[in-house]
Short mmCIF file of C-alpha atoms in Angstrom, two decimals:
data_model
loop_
_atom_site.label_atom_id
_atom_site.label_comp_id
_atom_site.label_asym_id
_atom_site.label_seq_id
_atom_site.Cartn_x
_atom_site.Cartn_y
_atom_site.Cartn_z
CA MET A 1 102.49 142.00 109.15
CA GLU A 2 103.06 138.46 107.71
CA ASN A 3 100.34 136.66 105.86
CA LEU A 4 99.25 133.96 108.42
CA PRO A 5 97.19 130.83 107.54
CA PRO A 6 93.56 130.65 108.50
CA CYS A 7 92.62 128.73 111.47
CA PRO A 8 92.35 124.85 110.56
CA SER A 9 89.45 124.69 113.05
CA CYS A 10 87.03 127.52 112.21
CA LYS A 11 88.81 128.99 109.06
CA SER A 12 89.00 132.42 110.79
CA PRO A 13 91.65 134.73 109.19
CA TYR A 14 92.49 136.45 112.47
CA GLY A 15 94.95 134.20 113.80
CA TYR A 16 98.12 135.73 115.76
CA GLU A 17 101.48 134.31 116.87
CA MET A 18 102.24 133.44 120.41
CA ASP A 19 105.70 132.04 121.07
CA ASN A 20 106.06 129.39 118.24
CA GLN A 21 102.54 128.72 117.78
CA LEU A 22 99.49 130.38 116.24
CA VAL A 23 96.32 131.07 118.25
CA CYS A 24 92.76 131.72 116.95
CA PRO A 25 90.90 134.43 118.87
CA GLU A 26 87.59 133.31 117.78
CA CYS A 27 87.64 129.64 118.61
CA GLY A 28 90.81 129.24 120.86
CA PHE A 29 92.40 126.76 118.71
CA VAL A 30 96.32 126.61 119.04
CA TRP A 31 98.40 124.99 116.36
CA VAL A 32 101.99 124.91 114.91
CA PRO A 33 102.17 126.41 111.49
CA GLU A 34 104.61 123.81 110.22
CA GLN A 35 102.63 120.89 111.64
CA GLU A 36 100.13 119.27 109.30
CA VAL A 37 96.73 119.38 111.03
CA VAL A 38 94.79 116.06 110.57
CA GLU A 39 91.14 116.68 109.82
CA GLU A 40 88.86 114.89 112.12
CA GLY A 41 86.38 112.50 110.88
CA LEU A 42 85.29 108.82 111.00
CA ILE A 43 88.23 106.94 112.12
CA VAL A 44 87.78 103.04 112.04
CA LYS A 45 90.60 100.63 112.82
CA ASP A 46 90.62 96.95 111.99
CA PHE A 47 91.63 93.98 114.32
CA ASN A 48 95.32 94.89 113.85
CA GLY A 49 94.96 98.60 114.36
CA ASN A 50 95.14 99.54 110.59
CA LEU A 51 92.93 102.24 109.38
CA LEU A 52 90.24 101.44 107.33
CA ALA A 53 88.58 103.53 104.44
CA ASP A 54 85.58 103.39 102.25
CA GLY A 55 86.01 100.76 99.38
CA ASP A 56 88.62 98.64 101.28
CA SER A 57 88.59 94.97 101.16
CA VAL A 58 88.74 93.03 104.53
CA VAL A 59 88.89 89.62 105.67
CA ILE A 60 86.78 88.19 108.54
CA VAL A 61 88.97 86.93 111.40
CA LYS A 62 86.70 84.76 113.41
CA ASP A 63 83.48 82.64 112.77
CA LEU A 64 80.42 85.08 113.21
CA PRO A 65 77.00 83.54 113.99
CA VAL A 66 74.23 85.30 112.05
CA LYS A 67 70.73 85.38 113.55
CA GLY A 68 68.33 83.41 111.23
CA ALA A 69 71.01 81.81 109.31
CA PRO A 70 71.68 78.13 109.42
CA LYS A 71 75.57 78.52 109.44
CA PRO A 72 78.05 81.21 110.57
CA ILE A 73 80.11 83.43 108.35
CA LYS A 74 83.49 81.61 108.29
CA ALA A 75 86.78 83.09 109.35
CA GLY A 76 88.80 83.99 106.16
CA THR A 77 85.74 85.15 104.20
CA LYS A 78 86.78 88.21 101.95
CA VAL A 79 84.50 91.17 101.84
CA LYS A 80 85.02 93.72 99.03
CA SER A 81 84.02 97.45 98.80
CA ILE A 82 83.15 98.10 102.54
CA ARG A 83 81.41 101.37 103.71
CA LEU A 84 82.17 103.07 107.17
CA VAL A 85 79.32 104.43 109.14
CA ASP A 86 78.90 105.71 112.62
CA GLY A 87 77.69 103.32 115.31
CA ASP A 88 78.64 100.07 117.02
CA HIS A 89 78.67 98.16 113.91
CA ASN A 90 80.63 100.50 111.84
CA ILE A 91 81.13 98.68 108.57
CA ASP A 92 78.28 98.28 106.03
CA CYS A 93 79.00 95.52 103.40
CA LYS A 94 77.57 92.64 101.26
CA VAL A 95 78.98 89.26 102.24
CA ASP A 96 78.59 86.51 99.54
CA GLY A 97 75.90 84.03 100.64
CA PHE A 98 74.49 86.34 103.29
CA GLY A 99 73.55 89.68 101.61
CA SER A 100 73.89 93.03 103.17
CA MET A 101 74.94 93.34 106.83
CA ALA A 102 76.72 95.52 109.31
CA LEU A 103 79.94 94.25 111.01
CA LYS A 104 82.03 95.29 113.68
CA SER A 105 85.58 96.44 112.81
CA VAL A 106 87.15 94.46 115.48
CA PHE A 107 86.19 91.24 113.67
CA VAL A 108 88.07 92.02 110.39
CA LYS A 109 91.48 92.77 109.05
CA LYS A 110 92.44 94.78 105.96
CA ALA A 111 93.15 92.68 103.07
#
């Protein structure tokens, strides 16, 4: 018997071959052994569809009004060291002149 890799989903060592695929009997996950399995996690895309990651710098693409502030955040404002979070406003950051805030990823592009 060959040494088969563990299941990428549940890490079970009891996978078996079926056709050209591997099957996990414990969780039912099916995968191709040569294919790289992408781990699921928080996936956040910017205005252009580029993937964002923690620590990236972004540029705001349109003027954003801020409640309680006399002026909006202008388009073209660069924001450094973003942090990705779950939720509707999925970017936590500090904007110069405005302080800490949460932004939606659809209003920024990767710098």
